[in-house]
Short mmCIF file of C-alpha atoms (C1' of nucleotides) in Angstrom, two decimals:
data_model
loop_
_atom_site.label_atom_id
_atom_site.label_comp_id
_atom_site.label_asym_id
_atom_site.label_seq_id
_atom_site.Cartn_x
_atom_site.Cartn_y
_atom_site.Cartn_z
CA UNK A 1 43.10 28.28 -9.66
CA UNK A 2 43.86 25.16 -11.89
CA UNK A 3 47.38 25.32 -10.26
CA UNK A 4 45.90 23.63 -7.17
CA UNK A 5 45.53 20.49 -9.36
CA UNK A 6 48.85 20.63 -11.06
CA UNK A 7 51.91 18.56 -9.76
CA UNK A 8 54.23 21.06 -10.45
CA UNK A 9 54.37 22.83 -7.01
CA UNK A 10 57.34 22.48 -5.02
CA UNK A 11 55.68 21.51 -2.08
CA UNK A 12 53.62 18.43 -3.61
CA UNK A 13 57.21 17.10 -4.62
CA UNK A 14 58.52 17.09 -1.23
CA UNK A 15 54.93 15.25 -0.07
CA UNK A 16 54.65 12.58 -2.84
CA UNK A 17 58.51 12.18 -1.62
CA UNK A 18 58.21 11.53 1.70
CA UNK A 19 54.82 9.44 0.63
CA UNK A 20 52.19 11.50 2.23
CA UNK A 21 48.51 10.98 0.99
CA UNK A 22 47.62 13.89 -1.25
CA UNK A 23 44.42 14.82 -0.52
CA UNK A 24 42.25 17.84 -1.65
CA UNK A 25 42.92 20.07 1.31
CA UNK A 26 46.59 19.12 1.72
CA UNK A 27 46.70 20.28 -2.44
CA UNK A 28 45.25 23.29 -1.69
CA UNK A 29 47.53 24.08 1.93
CA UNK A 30 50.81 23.31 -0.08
CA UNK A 31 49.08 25.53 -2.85
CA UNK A 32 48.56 28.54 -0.52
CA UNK A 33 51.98 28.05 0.99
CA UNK A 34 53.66 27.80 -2.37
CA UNK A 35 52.69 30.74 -3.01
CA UNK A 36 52.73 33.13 0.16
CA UNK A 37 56.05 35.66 -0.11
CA UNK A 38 55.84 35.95 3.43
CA UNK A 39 55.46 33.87 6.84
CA UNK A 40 51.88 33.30 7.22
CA UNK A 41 50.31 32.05 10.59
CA UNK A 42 47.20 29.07 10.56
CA UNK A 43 44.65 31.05 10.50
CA UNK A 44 45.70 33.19 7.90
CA UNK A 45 46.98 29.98 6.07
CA UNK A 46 43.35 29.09 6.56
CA UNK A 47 41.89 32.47 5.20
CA UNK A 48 43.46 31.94 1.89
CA UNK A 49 42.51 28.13 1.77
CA UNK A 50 38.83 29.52 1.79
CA UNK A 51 39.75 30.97 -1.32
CA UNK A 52 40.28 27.80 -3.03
CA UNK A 53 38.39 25.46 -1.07
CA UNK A 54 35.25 27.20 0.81
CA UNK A 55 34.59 23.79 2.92
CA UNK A 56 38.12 23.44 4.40
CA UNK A 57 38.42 23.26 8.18
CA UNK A 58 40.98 25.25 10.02
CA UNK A 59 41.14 21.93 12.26
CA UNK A 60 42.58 20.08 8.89
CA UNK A 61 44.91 23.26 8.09
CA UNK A 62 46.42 22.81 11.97
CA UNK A 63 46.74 19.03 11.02
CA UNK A 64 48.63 19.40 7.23
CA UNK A 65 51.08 22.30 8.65
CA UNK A 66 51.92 19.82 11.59
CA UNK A 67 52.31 16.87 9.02
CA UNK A 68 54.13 19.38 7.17
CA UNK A 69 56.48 20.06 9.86
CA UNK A 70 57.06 16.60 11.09
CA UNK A 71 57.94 15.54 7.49
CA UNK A 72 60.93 18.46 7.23
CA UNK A 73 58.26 20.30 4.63
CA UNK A 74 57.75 23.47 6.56
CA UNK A 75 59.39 25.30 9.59
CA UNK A 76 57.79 26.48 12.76
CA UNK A 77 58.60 29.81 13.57
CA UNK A 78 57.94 31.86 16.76
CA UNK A 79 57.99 36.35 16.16
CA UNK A 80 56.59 36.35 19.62
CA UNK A 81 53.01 36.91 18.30
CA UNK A 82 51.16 34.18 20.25
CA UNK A 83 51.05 32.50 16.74
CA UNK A 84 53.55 29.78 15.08
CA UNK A 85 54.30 31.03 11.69
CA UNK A 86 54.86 28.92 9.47
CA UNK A 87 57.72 28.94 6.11
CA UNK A 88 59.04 26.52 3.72
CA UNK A 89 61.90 24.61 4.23
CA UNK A 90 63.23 24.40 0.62
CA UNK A 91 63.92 28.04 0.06
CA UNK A 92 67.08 29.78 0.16
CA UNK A 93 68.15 29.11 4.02
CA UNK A 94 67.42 32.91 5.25
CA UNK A 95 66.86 34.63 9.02
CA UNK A 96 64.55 37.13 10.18
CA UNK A 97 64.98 41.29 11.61
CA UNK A 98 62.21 41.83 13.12
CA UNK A 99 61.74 45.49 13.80
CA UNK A 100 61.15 46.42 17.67
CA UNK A 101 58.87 48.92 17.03
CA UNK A 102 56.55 47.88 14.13
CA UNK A 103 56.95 44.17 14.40
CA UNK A 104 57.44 43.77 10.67
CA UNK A 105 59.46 40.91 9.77
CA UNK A 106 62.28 41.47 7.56
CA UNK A 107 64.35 38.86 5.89
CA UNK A 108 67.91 38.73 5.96
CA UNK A 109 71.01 36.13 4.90
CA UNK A 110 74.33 35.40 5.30
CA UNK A 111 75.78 31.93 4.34
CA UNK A 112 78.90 32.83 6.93
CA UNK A 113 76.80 32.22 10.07
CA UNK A 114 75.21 29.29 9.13
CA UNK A 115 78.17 27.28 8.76
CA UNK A 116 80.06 29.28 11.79
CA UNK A 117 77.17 27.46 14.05
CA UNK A 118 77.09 24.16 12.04
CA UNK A 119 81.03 24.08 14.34
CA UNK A 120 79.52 25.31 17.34
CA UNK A 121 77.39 22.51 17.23
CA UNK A 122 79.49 20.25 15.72
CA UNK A 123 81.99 21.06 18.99
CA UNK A 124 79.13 20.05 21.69
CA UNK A 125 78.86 16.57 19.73
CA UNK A 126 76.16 17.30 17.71
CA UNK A 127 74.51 17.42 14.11
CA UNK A 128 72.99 20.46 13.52
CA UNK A 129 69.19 20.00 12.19
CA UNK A 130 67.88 23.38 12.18
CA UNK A 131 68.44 26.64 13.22
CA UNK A 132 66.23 30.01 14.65
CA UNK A 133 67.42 32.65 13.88
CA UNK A 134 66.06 36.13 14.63
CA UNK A 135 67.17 39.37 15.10
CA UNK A 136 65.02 42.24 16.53
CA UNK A 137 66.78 45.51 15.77
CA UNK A 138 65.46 49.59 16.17
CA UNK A 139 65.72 51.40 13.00
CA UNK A 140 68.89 54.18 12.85
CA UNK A 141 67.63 57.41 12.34
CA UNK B 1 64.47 30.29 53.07
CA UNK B 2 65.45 33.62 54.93
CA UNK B 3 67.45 34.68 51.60
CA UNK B 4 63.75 35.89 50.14
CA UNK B 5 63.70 38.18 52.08
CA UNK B 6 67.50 39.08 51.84
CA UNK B 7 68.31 42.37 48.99
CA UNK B 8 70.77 40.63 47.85
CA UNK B 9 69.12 38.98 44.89
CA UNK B 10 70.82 40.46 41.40
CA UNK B 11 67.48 39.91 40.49
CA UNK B 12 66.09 42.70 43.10
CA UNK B 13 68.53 44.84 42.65
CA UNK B 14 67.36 44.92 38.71
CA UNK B 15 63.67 45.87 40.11
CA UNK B 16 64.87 48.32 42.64
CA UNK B 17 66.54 50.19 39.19
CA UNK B 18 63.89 50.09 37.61
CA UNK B 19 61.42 51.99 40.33
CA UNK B 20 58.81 48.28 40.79
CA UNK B 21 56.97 47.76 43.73
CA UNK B 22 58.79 45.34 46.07
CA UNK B 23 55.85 43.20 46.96
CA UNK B 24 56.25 39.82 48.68
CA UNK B 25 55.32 37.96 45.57
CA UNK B 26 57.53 39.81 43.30
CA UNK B 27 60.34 38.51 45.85
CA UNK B 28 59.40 35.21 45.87
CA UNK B 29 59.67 34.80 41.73
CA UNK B 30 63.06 36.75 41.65
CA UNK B 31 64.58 34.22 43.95
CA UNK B 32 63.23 31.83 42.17
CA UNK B 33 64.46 33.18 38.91
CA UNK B 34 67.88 34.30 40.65
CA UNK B 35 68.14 30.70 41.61
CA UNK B 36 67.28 28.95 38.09
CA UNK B 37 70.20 26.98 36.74
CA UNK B 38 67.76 25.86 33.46
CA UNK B 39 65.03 27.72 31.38
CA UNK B 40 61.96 27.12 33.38
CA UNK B 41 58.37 27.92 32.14
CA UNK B 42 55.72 29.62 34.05
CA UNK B 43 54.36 26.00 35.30
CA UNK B 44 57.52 25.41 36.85
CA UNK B 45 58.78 28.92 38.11
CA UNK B 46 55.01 28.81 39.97
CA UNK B 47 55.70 25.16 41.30
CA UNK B 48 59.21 26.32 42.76
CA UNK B 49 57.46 29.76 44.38
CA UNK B 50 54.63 27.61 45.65
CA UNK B 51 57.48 26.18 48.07
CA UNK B 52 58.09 29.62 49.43
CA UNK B 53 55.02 30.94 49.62
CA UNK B 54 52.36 28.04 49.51
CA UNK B 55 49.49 31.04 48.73
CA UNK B 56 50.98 32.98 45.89
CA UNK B 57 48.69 32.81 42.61
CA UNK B 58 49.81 31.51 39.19
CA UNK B 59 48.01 34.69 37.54
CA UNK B 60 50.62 36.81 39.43
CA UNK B 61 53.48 34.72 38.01
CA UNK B 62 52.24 35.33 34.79
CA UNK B 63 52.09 39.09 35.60
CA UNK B 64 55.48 39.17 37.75
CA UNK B 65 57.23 37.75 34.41
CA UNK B 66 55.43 39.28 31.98
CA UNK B 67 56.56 42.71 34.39
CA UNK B 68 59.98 41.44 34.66
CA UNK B 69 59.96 41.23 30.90
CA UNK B 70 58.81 44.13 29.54
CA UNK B 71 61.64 46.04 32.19
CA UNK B 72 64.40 43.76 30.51
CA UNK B 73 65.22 41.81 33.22
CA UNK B 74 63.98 38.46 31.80
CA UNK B 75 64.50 37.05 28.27
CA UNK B 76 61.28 35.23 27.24
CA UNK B 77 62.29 32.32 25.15
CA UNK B 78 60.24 29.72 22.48
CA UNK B 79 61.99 26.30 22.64
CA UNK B 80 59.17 25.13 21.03
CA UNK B 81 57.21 23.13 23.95
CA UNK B 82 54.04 25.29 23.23
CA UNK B 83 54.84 27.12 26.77
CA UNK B 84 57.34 30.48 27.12
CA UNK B 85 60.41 30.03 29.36
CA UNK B 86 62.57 32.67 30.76
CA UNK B 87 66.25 33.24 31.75
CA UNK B 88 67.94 36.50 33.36
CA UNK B 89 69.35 38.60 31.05
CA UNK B 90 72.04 40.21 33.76
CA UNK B 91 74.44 36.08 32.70
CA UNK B 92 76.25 35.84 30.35
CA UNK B 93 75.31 35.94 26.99
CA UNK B 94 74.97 32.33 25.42
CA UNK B 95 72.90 30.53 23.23
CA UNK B 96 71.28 27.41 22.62
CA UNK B 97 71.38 24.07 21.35
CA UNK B 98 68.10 21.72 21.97
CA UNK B 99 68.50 17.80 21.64
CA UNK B 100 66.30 16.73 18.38
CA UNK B 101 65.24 13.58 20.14
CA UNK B 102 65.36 14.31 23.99
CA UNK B 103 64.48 18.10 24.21
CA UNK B 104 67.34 18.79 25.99
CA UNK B 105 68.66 22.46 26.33
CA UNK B 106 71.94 23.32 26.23
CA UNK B 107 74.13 26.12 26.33
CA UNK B 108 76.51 27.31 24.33
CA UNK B 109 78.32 30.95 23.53
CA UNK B 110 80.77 31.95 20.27
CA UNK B 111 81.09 35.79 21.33
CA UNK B 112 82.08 36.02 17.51
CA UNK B 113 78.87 35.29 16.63
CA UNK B 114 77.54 38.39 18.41
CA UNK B 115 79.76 40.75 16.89
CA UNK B 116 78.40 39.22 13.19
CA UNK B 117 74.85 39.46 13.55
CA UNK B 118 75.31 43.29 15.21
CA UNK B 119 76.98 44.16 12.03
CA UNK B 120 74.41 42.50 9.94
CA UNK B 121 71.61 43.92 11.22
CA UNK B 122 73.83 47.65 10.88
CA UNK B 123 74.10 47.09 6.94
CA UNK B 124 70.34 47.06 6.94
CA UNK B 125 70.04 50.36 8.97
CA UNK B 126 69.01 48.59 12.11
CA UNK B 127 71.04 48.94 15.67
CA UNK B 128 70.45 45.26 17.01
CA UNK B 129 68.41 45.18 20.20
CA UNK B 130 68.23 41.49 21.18
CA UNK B 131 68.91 38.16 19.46
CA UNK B 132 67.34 35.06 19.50
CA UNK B 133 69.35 32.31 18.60
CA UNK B 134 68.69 28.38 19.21
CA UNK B 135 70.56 25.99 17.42
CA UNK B 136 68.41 22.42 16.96
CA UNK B 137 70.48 19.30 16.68
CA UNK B 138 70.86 15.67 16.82
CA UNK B 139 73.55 13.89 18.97
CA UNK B 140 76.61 12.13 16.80
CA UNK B 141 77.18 8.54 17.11
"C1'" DC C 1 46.26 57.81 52.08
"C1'" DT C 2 46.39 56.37 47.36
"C1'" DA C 3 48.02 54.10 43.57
"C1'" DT C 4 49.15 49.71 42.54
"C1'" DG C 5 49.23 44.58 43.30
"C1'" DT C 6 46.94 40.12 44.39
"C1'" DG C 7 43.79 36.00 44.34
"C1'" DC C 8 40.09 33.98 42.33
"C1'" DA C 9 37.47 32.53 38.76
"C1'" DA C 10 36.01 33.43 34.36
"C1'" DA C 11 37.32 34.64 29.71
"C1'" DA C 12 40.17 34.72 25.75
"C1'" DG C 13 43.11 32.81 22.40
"C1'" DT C 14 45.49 28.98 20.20
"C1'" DT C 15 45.84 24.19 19.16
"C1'" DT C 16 44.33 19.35 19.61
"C1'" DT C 17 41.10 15.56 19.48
"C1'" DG C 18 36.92 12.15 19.47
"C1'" DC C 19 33.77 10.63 16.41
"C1'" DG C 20 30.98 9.41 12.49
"C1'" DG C 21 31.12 9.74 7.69
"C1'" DG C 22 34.23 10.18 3.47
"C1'" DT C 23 38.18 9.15 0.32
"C1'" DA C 24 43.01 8.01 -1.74
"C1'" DA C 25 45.56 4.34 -3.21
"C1'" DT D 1 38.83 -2.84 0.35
"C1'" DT D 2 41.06 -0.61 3.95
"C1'" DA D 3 43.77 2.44 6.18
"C1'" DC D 4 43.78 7.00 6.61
"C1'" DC D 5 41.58 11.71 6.33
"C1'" DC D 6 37.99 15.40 7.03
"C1'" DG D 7 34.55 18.43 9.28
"C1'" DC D 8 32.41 19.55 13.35
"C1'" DA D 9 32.17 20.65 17.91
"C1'" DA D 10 34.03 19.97 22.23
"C1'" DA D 11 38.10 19.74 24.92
"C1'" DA D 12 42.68 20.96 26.29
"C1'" DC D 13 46.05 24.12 27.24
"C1'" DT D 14 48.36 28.55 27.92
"C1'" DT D 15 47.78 33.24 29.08
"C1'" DT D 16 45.01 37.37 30.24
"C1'" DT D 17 41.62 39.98 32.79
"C1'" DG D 18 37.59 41.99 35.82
"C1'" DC D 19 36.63 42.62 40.34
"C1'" DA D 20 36.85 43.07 45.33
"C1'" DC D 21 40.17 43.21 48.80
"C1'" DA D 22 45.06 43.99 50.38
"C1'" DT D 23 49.36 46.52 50.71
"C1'" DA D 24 53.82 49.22 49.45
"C1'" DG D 25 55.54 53.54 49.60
#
DNA sequence: CTATGTGCAAAAGTTTTGCGGGTAA
DNA sequence: TTACCCGCAAAACTTTTGCACATAG
């Protein structure tokens, strides 16, 4: 777990960038997020925290992600669980197939339709910021 | 007011198809709904019913939507305001494009973008069954 | 007549916040 | 030093639900 104290996670970069106090539990949040290969939600965000830091509060994991998000560090998602989920923003831009039956979230790309609604925007007047993205989909047989 | 009452409502028409129990409140939130020119969340679709029918409940909003729903003839959408909002499904199908700094929603449609995403989804063995799309943007100078 | 819907109020689930003590810079 | 952060517990907010009564078909 000496990772959690190293500068070398991408996350820390983006904070120390943007000028954001690093603090213990912010280390260990970017930490867990760093490392998570999928989309986690706070409270399981929170779970693996414990892990690191047994005294963290899930009160000061819902305030880092929102820092996060206000500062362009992480994106809010919606899968229609009840729960925001909750990715990194300096990955590979990506979008998500959800699958109608089994709700697992699958992740799929292509650079085409980004730029497609970068114009569709651009046509209304606008800049385009961010994008959602999901498709939910039933699996052939 | 009398149109509440009237069958007319695409809305009703939708229910009838589907074999749901024409009650007096289910009436009231379909014209509603059939009425909607925006995206309005529960709060709101219960404020506007209130006007018909000053005794309906806000509990049987939230189960006259979350019916509507789960039948297909509402689209629950996350514009990220904490609170659901729905739209028929029987329009046109468009997207949209949220102001960054106002919260604005507009609309906007590129049929070719459709037609993409379907065929996406199809190279990963999935036939697509609904899209979410929502484009977030800031306003050009 | 009977299965289903409704209103009310309480519960459940998620997220935010006030406050007193703690800490990064 | 000082402005900002944390943990705790309570509050706020959205959505669901149990129950007794009402009603569509």
């Amino acid at each position: 777990m000496a990772e959690v104290r190293s500068p070398a996670s991408p996350l820390l970069v983006l904070c120390r960038k943007k000028k954001l106090r690093l603090t213990g539990q912010r280390r260990v949040v970017a930490y867990v997020i760093s490392n998570a290969e999928d989309h986690p939600d706070v409270e399981e965000i929170y779970r693996r925290a414990l892990k690191v830091d047994p005294y963290i509060s899930i009160a000061t994991v819902y305030r880092t992600v929102r820092l996060f998000e206000e500062n362009g560090i992480l994106y809010k998602r919606d899968f229609g669980s009840g729960r925001a989920r909750y990715e990194r923003t300096d990955e590979d831009q990506h979008y998500h197939l959800i699958d109608a039956d089994s709700g697992q979230v699958l992740e799929c790309e292509d650079k085409h339709i980004e730029d497609r609604l970068r114009q569709v925007a651009a046509d209304m007047g606008y800049d385009l910021v961010t994008l959602r993205l999901s498709l939910c989909g039933r699996r052939k047989n």
